[in-house]
Every structure is written in structure tokens, then in C-alpha cells.
mmCIF file with all atom_site columns, C-alpha atoms in Angstrom:
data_model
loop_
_atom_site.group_PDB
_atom_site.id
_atom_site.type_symbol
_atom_site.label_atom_id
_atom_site.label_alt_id
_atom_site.label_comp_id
_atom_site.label_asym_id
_atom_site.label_entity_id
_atom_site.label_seq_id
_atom_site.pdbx_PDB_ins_code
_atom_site.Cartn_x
_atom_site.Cartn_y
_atom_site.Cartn_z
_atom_site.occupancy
_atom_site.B_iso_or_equiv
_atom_site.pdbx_formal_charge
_atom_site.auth_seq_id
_atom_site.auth_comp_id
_atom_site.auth_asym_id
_atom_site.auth_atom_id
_atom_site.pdbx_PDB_model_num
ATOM 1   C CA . UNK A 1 1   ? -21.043 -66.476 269.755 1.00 0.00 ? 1   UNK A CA 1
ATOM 2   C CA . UNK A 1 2   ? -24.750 -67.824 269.387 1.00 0.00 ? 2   UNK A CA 1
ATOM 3   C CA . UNK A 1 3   ? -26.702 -65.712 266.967 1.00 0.00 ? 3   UNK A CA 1
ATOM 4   C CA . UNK A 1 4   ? -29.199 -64.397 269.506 1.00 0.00 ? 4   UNK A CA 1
ATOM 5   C CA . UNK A 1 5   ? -26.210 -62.270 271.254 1.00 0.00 ? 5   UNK A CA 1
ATOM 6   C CA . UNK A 1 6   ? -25.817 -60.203 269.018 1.00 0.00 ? 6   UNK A CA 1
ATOM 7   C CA . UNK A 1 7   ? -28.629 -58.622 268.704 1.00 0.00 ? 7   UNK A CA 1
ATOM 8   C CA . UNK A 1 8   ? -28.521 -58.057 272.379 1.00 0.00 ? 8   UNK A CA 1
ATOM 9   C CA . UNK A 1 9   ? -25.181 -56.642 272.106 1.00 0.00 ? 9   UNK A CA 1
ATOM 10  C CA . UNK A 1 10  ? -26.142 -54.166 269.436 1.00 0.00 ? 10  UNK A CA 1
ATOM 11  C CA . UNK A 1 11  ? -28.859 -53.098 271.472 1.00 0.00 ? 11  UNK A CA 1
ATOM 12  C CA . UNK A 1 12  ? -26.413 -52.093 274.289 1.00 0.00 ? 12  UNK A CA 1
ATOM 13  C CA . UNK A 1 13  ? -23.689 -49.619 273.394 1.00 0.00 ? 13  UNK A CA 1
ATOM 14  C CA . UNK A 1 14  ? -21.762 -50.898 276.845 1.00 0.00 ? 14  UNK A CA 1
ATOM 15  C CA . UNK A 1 15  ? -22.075 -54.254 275.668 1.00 0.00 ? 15  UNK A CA 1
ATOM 16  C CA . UNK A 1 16  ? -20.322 -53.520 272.633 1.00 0.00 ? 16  UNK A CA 1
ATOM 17  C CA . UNK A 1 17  ? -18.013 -51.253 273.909 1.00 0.00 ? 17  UNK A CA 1
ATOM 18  C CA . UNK A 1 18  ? -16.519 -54.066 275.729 1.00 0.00 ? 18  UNK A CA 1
ATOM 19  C CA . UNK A 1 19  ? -16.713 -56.824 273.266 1.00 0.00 ? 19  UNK A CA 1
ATOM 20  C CA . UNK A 1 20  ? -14.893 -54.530 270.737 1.00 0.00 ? 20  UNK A CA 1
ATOM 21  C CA . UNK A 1 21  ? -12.385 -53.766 273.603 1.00 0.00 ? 21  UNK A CA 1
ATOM 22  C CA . UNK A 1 22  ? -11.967 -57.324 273.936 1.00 0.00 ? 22  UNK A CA 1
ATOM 23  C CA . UNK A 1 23  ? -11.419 -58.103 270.428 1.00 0.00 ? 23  UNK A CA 1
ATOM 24  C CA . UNK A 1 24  ? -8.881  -55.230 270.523 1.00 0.00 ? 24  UNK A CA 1
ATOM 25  C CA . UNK A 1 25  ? -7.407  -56.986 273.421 1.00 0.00 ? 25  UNK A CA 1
ATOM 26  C CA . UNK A 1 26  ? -6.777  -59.692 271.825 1.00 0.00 ? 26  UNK A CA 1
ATOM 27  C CA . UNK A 1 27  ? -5.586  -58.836 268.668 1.00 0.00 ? 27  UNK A CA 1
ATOM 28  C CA . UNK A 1 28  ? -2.633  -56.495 270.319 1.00 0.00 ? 28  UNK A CA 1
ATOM 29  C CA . UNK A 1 29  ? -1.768  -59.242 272.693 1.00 0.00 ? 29  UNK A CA 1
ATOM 30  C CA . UNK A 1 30  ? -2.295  -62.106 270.129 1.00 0.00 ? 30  UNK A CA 1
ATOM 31  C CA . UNK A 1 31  ? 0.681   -60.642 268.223 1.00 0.00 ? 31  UNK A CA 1
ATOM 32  C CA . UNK A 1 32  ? 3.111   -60.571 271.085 1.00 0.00 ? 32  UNK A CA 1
ATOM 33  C CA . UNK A 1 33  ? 1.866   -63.323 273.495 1.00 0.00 ? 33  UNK A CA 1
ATOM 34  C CA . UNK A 1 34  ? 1.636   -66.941 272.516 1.00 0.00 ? 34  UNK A CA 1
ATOM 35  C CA . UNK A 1 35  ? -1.955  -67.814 273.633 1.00 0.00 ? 35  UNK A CA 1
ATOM 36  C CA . UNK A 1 36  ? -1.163  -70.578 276.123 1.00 0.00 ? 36  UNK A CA 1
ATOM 37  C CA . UNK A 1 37  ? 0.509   -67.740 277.736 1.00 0.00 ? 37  UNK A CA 1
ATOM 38  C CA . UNK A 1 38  ? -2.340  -65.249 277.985 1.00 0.00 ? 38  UNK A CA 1
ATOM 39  C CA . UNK A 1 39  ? -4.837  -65.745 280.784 1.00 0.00 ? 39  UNK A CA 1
ATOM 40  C CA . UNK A 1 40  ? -8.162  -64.290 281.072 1.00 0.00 ? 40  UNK A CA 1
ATOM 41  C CA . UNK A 1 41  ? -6.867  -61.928 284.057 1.00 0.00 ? 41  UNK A CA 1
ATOM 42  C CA . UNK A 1 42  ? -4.523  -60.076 281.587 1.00 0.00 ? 42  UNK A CA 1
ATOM 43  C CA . UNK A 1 43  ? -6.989  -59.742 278.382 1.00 0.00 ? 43  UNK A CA 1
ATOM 44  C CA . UNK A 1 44  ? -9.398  -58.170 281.079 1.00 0.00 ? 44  UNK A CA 1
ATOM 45  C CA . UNK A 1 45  ? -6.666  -56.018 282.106 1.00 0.00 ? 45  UNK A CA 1
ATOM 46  C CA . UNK A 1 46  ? -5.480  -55.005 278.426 1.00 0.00 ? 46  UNK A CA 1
ATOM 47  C CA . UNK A 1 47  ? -9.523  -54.971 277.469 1.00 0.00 ? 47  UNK A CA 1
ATOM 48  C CA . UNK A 1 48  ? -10.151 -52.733 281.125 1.00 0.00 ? 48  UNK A CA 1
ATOM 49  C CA . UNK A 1 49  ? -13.534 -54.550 281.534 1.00 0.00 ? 49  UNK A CA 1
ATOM 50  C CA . UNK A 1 50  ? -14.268 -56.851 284.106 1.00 0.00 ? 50  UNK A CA 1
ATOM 51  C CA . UNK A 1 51  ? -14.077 -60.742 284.480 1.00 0.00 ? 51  UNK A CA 1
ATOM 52  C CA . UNK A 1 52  ? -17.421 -61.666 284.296 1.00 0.00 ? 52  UNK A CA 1
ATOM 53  C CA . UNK A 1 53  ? -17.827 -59.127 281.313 1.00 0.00 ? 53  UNK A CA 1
ATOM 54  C CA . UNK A 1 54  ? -15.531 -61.378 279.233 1.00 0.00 ? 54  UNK A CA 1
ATOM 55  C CA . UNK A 1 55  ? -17.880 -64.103 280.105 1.00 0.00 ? 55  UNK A CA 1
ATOM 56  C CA . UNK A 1 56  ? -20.757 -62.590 279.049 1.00 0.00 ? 56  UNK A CA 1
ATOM 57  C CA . UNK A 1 57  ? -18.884 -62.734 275.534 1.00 0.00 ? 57  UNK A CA 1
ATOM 58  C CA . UNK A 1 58  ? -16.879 -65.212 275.171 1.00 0.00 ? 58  UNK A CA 1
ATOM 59  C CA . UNK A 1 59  ? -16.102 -69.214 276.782 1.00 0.00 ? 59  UNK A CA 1
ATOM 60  C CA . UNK A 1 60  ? -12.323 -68.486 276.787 1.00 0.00 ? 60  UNK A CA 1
ATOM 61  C CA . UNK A 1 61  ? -9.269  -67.536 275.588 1.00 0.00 ? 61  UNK A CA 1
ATOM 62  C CA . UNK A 1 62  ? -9.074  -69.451 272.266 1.00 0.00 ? 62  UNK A CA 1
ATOM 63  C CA . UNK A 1 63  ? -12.532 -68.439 271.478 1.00 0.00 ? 63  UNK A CA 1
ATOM 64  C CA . UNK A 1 64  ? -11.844 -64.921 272.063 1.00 0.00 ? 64  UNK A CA 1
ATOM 65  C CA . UNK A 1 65  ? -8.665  -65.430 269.309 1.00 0.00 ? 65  UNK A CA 1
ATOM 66  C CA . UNK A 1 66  ? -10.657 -67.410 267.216 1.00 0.00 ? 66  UNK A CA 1
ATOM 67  C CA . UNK A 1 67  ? -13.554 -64.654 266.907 1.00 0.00 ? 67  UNK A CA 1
ATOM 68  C CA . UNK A 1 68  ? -10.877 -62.144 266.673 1.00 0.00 ? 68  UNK A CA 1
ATOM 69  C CA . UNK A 1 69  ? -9.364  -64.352 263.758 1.00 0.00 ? 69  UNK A CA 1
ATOM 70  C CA . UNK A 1 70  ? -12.164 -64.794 261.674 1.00 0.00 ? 70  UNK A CA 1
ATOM 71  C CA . UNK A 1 71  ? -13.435 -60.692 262.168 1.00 0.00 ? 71  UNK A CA 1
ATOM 72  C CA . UNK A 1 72  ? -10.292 -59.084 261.431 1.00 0.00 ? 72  UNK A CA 1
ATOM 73  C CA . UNK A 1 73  ? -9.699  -62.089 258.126 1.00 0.00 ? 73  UNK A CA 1
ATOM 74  C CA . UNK A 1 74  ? -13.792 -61.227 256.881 1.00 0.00 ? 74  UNK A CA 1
ATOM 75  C CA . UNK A 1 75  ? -12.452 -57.461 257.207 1.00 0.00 ? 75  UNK A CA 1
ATOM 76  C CA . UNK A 1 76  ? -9.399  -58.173 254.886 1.00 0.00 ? 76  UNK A CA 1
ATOM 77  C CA . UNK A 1 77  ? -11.653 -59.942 252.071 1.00 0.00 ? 77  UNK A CA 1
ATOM 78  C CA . UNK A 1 78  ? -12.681 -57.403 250.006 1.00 0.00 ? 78  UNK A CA 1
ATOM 79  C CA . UNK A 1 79  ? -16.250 -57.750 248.646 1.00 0.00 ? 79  UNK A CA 1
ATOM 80  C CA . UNK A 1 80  ? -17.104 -59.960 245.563 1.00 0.00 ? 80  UNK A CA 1
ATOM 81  C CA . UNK A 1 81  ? -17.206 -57.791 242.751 1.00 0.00 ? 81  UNK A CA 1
ATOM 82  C CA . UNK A 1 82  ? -19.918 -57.873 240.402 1.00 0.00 ? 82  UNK A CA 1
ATOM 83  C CA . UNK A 1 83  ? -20.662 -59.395 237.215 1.00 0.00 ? 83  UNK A CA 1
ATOM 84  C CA . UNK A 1 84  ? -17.440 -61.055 236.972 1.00 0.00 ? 84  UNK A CA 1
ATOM 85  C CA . UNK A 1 85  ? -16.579 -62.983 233.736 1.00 0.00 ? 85  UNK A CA 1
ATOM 86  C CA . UNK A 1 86  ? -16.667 -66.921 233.179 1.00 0.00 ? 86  UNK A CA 1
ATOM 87  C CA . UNK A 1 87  ? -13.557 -67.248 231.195 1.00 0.00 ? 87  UNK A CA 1
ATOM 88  C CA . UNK A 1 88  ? -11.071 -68.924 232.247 1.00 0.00 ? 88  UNK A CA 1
ATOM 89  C CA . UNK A 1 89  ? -8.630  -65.959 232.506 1.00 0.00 ? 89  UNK A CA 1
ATOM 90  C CA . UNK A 1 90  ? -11.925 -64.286 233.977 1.00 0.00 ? 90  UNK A CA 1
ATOM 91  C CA . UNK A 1 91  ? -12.062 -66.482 237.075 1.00 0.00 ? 91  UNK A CA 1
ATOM 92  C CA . UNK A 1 92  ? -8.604  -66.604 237.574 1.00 0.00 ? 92  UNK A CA 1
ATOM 93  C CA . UNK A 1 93  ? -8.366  -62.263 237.265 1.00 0.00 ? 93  UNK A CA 1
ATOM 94  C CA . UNK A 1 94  ? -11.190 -62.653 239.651 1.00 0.00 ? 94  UNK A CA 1
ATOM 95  C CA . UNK A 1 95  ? -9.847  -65.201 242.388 1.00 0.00 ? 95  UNK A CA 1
ATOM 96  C CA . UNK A 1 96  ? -6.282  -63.496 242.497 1.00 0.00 ? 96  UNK A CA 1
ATOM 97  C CA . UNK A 1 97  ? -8.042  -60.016 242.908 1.00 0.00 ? 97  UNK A CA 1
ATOM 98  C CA . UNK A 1 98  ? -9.953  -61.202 245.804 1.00 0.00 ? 98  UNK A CA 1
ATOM 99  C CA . UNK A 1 99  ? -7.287  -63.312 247.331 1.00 0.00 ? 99  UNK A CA 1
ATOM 100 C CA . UNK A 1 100 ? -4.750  -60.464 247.320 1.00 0.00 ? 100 UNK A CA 1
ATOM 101 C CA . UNK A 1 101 ? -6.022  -58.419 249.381 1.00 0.00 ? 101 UNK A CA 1
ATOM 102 C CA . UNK A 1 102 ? -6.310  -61.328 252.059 1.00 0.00 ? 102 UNK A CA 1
ATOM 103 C CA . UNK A 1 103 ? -2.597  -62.165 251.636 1.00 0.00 ? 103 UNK A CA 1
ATOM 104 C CA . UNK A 1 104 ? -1.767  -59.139 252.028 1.00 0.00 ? 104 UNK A CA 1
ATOM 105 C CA . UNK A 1 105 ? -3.230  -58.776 255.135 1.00 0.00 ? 105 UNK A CA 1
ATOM 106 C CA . UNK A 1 106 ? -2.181  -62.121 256.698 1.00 0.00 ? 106 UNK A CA 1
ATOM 107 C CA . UNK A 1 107 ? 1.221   -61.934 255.644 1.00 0.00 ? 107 UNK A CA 1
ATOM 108 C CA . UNK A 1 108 ? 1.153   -57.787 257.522 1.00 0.00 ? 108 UNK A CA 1
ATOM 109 C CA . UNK A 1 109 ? -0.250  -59.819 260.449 1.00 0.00 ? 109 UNK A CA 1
ATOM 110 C CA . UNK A 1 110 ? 1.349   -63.372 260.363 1.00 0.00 ? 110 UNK A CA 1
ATOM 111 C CA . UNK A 1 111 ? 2.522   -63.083 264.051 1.00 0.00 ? 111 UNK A CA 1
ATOM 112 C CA . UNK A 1 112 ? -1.014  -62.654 265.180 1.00 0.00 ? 112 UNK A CA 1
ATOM 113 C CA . UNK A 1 113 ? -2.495  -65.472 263.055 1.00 0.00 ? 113 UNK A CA 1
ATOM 114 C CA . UNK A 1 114 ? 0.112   -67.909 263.105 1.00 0.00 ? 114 UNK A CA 1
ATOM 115 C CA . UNK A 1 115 ? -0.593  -67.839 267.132 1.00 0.00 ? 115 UNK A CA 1
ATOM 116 C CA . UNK A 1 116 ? -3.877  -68.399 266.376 1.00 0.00 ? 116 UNK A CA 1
ATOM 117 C CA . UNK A 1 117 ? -3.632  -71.057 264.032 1.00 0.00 ? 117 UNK A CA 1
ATOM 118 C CA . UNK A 1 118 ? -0.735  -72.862 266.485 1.00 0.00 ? 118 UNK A CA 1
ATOM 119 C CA . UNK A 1 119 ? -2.147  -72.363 269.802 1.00 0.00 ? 119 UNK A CA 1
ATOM 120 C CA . UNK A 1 120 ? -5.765  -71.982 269.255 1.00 0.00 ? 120 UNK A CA 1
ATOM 121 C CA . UNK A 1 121 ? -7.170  -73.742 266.157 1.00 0.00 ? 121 UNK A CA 1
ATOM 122 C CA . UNK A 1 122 ? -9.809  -76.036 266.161 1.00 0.00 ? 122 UNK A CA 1
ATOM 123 C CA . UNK A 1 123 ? -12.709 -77.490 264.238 1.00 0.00 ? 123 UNK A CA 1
ATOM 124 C CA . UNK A 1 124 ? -14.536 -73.886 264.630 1.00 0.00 ? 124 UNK A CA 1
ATOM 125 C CA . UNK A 1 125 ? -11.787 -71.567 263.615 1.00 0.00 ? 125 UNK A CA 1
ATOM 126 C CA . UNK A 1 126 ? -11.060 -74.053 260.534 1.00 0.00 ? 126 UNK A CA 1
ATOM 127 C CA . UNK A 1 127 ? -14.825 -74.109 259.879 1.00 0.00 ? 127 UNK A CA 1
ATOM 128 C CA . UNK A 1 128 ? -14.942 -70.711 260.060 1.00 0.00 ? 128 UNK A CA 1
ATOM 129 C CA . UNK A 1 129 ? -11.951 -69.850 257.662 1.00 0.00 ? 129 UNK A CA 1
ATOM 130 C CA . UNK A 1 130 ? -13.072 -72.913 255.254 1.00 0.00 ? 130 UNK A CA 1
ATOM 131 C CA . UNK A 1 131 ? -16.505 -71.110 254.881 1.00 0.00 ? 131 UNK A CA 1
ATOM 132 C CA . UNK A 1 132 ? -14.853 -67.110 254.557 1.00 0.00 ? 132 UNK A CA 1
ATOM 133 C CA . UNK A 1 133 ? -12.948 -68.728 251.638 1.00 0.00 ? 133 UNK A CA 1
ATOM 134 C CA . UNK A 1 134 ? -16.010 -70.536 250.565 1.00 0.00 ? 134 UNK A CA 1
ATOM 135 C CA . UNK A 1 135 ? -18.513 -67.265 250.425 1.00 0.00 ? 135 UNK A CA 1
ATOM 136 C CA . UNK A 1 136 ? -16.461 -64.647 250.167 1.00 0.00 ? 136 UNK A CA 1
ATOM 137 C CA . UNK A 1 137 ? -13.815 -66.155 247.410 1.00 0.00 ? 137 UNK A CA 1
ATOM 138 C CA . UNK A 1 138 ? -15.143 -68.936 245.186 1.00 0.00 ? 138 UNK A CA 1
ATOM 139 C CA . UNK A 1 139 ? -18.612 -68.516 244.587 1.00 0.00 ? 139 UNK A CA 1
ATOM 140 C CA . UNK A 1 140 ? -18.774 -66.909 240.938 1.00 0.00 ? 140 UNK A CA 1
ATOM 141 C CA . UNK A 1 141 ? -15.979 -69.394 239.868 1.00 0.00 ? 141 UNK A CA 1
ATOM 142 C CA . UNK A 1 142 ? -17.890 -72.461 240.863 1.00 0.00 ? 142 UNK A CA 1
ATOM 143 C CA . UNK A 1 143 ? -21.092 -71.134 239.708 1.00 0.00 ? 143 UNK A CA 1
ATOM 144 C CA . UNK A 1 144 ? -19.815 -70.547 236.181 1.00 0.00 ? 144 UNK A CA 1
ATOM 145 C CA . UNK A 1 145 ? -18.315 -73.742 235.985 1.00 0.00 ? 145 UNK A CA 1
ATOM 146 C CA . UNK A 1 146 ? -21.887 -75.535 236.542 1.00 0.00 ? 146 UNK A CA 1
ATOM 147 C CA . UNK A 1 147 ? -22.973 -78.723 238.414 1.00 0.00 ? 147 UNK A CA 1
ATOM 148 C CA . UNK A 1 148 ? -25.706 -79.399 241.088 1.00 0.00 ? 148 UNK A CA 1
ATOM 149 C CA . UNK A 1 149 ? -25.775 -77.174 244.026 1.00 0.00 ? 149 UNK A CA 1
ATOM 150 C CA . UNK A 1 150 ? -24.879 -80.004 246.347 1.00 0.00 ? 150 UNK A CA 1
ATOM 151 C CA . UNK A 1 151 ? -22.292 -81.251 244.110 1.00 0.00 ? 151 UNK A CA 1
ATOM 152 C CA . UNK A 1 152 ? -20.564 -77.308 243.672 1.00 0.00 ? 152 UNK A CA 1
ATOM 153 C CA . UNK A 1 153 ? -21.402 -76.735 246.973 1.00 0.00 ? 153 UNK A CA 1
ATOM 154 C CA . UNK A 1 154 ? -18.799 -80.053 248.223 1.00 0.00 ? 154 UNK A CA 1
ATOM 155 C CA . UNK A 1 155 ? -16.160 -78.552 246.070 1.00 0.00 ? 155 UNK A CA 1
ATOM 156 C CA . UNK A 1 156 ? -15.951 -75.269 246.833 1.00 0.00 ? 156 UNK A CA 1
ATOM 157 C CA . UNK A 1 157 ? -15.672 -76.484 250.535 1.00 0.00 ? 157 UNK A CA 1
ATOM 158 C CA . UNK A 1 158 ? -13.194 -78.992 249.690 1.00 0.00 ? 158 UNK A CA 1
ATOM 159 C CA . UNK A 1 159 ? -11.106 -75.910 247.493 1.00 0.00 ? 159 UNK A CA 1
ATOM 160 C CA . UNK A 1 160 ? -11.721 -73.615 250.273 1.00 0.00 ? 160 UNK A CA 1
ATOM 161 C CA . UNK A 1 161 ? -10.078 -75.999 252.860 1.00 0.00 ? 161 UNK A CA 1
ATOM 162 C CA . UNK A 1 162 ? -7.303  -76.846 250.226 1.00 0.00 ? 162 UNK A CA 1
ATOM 163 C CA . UNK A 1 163 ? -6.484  -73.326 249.939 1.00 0.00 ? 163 UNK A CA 1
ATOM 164 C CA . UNK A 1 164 ? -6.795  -72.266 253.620 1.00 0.00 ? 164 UNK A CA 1
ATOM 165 C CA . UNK A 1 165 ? -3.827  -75.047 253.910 1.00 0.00 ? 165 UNK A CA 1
ATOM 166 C CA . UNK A 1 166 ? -1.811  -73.637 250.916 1.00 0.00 ? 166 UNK A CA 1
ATOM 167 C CA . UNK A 1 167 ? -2.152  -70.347 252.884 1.00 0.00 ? 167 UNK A CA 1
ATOM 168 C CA . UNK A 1 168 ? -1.071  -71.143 256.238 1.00 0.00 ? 168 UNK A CA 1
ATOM 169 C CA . UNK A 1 169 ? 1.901   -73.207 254.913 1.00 0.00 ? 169 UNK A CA 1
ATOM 170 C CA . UNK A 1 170 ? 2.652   -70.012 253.129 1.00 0.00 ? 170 UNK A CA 1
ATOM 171 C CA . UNK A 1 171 ? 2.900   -68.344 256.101 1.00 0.00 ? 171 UNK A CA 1
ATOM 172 C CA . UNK A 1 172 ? 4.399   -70.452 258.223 1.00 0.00 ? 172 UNK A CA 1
ATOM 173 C CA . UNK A 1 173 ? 7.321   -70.159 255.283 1.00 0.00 ? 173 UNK A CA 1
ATOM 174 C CA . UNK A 1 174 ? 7.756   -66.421 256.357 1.00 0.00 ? 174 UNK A CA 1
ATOM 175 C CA . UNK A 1 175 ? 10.072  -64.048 254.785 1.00 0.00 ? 175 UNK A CA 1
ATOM 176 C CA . UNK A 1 176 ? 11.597  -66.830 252.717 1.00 0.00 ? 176 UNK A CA 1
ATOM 177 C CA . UNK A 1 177 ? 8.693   -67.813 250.930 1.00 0.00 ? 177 UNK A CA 1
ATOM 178 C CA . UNK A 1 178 ? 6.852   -66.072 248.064 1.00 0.00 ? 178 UNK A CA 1
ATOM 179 C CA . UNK A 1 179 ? 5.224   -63.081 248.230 1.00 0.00 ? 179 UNK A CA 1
ATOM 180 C CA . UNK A 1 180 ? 1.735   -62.621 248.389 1.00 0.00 ? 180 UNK A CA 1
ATOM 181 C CA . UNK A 1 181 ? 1.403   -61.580 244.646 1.00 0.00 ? 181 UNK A CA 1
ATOM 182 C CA . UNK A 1 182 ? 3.129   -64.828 243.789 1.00 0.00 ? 182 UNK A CA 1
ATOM 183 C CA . UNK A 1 183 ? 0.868   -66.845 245.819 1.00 0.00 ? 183 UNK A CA 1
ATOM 184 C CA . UNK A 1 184 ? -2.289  -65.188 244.961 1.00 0.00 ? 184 UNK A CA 1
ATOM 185 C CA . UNK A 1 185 ? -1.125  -66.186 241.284 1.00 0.00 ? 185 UNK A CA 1
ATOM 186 C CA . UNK A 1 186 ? -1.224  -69.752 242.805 1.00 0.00 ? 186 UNK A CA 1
ATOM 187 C CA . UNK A 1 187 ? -4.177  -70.143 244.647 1.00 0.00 ? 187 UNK A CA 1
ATOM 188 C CA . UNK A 1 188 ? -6.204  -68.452 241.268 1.00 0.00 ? 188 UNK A CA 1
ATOM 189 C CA . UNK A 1 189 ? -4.418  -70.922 238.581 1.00 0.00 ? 189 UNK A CA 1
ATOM 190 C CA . UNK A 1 190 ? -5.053  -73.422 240.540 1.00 0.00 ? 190 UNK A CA 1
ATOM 191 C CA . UNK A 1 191 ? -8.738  -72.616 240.913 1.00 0.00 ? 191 UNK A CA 1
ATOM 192 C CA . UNK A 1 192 ? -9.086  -71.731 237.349 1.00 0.00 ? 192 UNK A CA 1
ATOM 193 C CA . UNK A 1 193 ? -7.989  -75.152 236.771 1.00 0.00 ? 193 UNK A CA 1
ATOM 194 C CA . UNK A 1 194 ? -10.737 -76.847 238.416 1.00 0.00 ? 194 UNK A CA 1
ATOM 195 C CA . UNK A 1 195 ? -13.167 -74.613 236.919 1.00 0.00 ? 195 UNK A CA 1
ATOM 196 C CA . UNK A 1 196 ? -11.914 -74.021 233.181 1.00 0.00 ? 196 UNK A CA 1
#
């Protein structure tokens, strides 16, 4: 979605009516339908808005999941706290506590993500969960562990895409992987690794 729709939608309480009955849409169907399956016709249906309404929100079906995706995952990241140590044990304390919560949430919803991630990924929905992970994880553990901002800014991207990976192999391991605790222990020694 360009950045000049939405203040367009937020002026008009139809138009976000229907892009939140969309997104709901999706995410109900997303869980039960594989996406190459769902056409336009029954997400309008589900959404009960019109054809060209979905147009006036989204290009498709995949960018319809996609948004969906990345909404629902932003939702699931709980703000950064603040004032967080620099420690070691600190950063790691603070990573796990804000990667938890995520986990959590993904592994509760694997059906709908993992049909995401299968059947409608791209370079935008990567992008997208590359730079959640980036903002909403990392920040106070890269920034106490120093550097130039260019240089800091590179590696969080490059952890942030390492542990979106770690993450969906996780779930793509389903019930007989570890739990989210476990891999929330993980993703933060890992981190506090880098940045120690």
C-alpha cells in the first residue's frame, strides 16, 4: 500500500471498514485455504465488499496475505521496552523478552503464516519481516554494541534476515521442534553473541 492511501483511508470510515474486512478475510481464509487456491471472488465474498473495493486496496491476492502478514506479526511484537541494559545478559534478557511474544504468536498461527510464507512470499513480505525484526527487535542491542550507523545498520539487517530464517525453519519443524521458549533462548544467545 503506497503511503498516500492511507491517509485517505483513515479519512473514510467505509474505506476502512472494508480494508479491515479484507484483512479479516484473509487471515480466516489464509489459515484454511492454501493461497493459490483462494481467488479474489471468494475473499470478496468472505470480506462482503465488492470487487472493485478490493482493488481500491490491494493488487492481489498475495498482497492482500502479505499485508495481512506483516499487520497481524507488528501486532504480536510487543513494544521495545525502555532503558534496557548493555550487558551482555542485558541484551540477551532483552532480545528473548521481545522475541517471545512473537513466537508465541507465530507458532498459535503457523497454519496461517506458513501459507503465507509458501505460497505468497516475495522480496516485499521478506523485506517487510527483515525490517519488523530490524526496528522492532534489535535496535538497543546493536546500539550498545557500537559501530558506525551504516556499519550497525548492515548488521542488524543481515541478523534480522538470519533470524527471520531461523524462525520459519522453526516453524516449518511444527510440533516436533522446540518450543517457542527454547527458541527465543536461541535467537537471544545468539544475538548476544554478536553484540557482547
Amino acid at each position: 500500500m503506497a503511503s498516500s492511501e492511507k491517509p485517505l483511508r483513515e479519512a473514510d470510515p467505509r474505506s476502512e471498514r472494508s480494508y479491515a474486512a479484507l484483512i479479516g478475510a484473509m487471515e480466516r481464509l489464509g489459515r484454511e485455504v492454501p493461497l493459490h487456491e483462494l481467488t479474489i471472488t471468494r475473499v470478496v465474498k468472505e470480506a462482503a465488499v465488492t470487487r472493485p473495493t478490493f482493488y481500491q486496496h490491494f493488487t492481489g491476492i498475495h498482497h492482500l496475505a502479505q499485508v495481512a502478514a506483516l499487520g497481524d506479526l507488528d501486532r504480536a511484537i510487543p513494544p521495545a521496552p525502555s532503558g534496557a541494559g548493555t550487558s551482555g545478559r542485558a541484551i540477551q534478557e532483552d532480545v528473548a523478552a521481545r522475541v517471545l511474544p512473537a513466537l508465541r504468536h507465530l507458532q498459535a498461527h503457523s497454519d496461517f503464516y506458513l501459507n503465507v510464507l509458501e505460497n505468497g512470499a516475495n522480496v516485499a513480505l521478506f523485506s517487510g519481516i527483515v525490517r519488523l525484526v530490524t526496528e522492532k527487535m534489535l535496535p538497543d542491542a546493536f546500539r550498545a554494541a557500537g559501530g558506525s550507523d551504516e556499519a550497525t545498520g548492515d548488521l542488524m539487517r543481515l541478523v534480522a534476515a538470519g533470524v527471520m530464517w531461523l524462525v520459519v525453519e522453526w516453524m516449518r519443524e511444527g510440533e516436533t521442534g522446540t518450543d517457542a521458549e527454547e527458541m527465543a533462548g536461541r535467537v537471544s544467545r545468539a544475538i548476544g553473541l554478536l553484540v557482547a
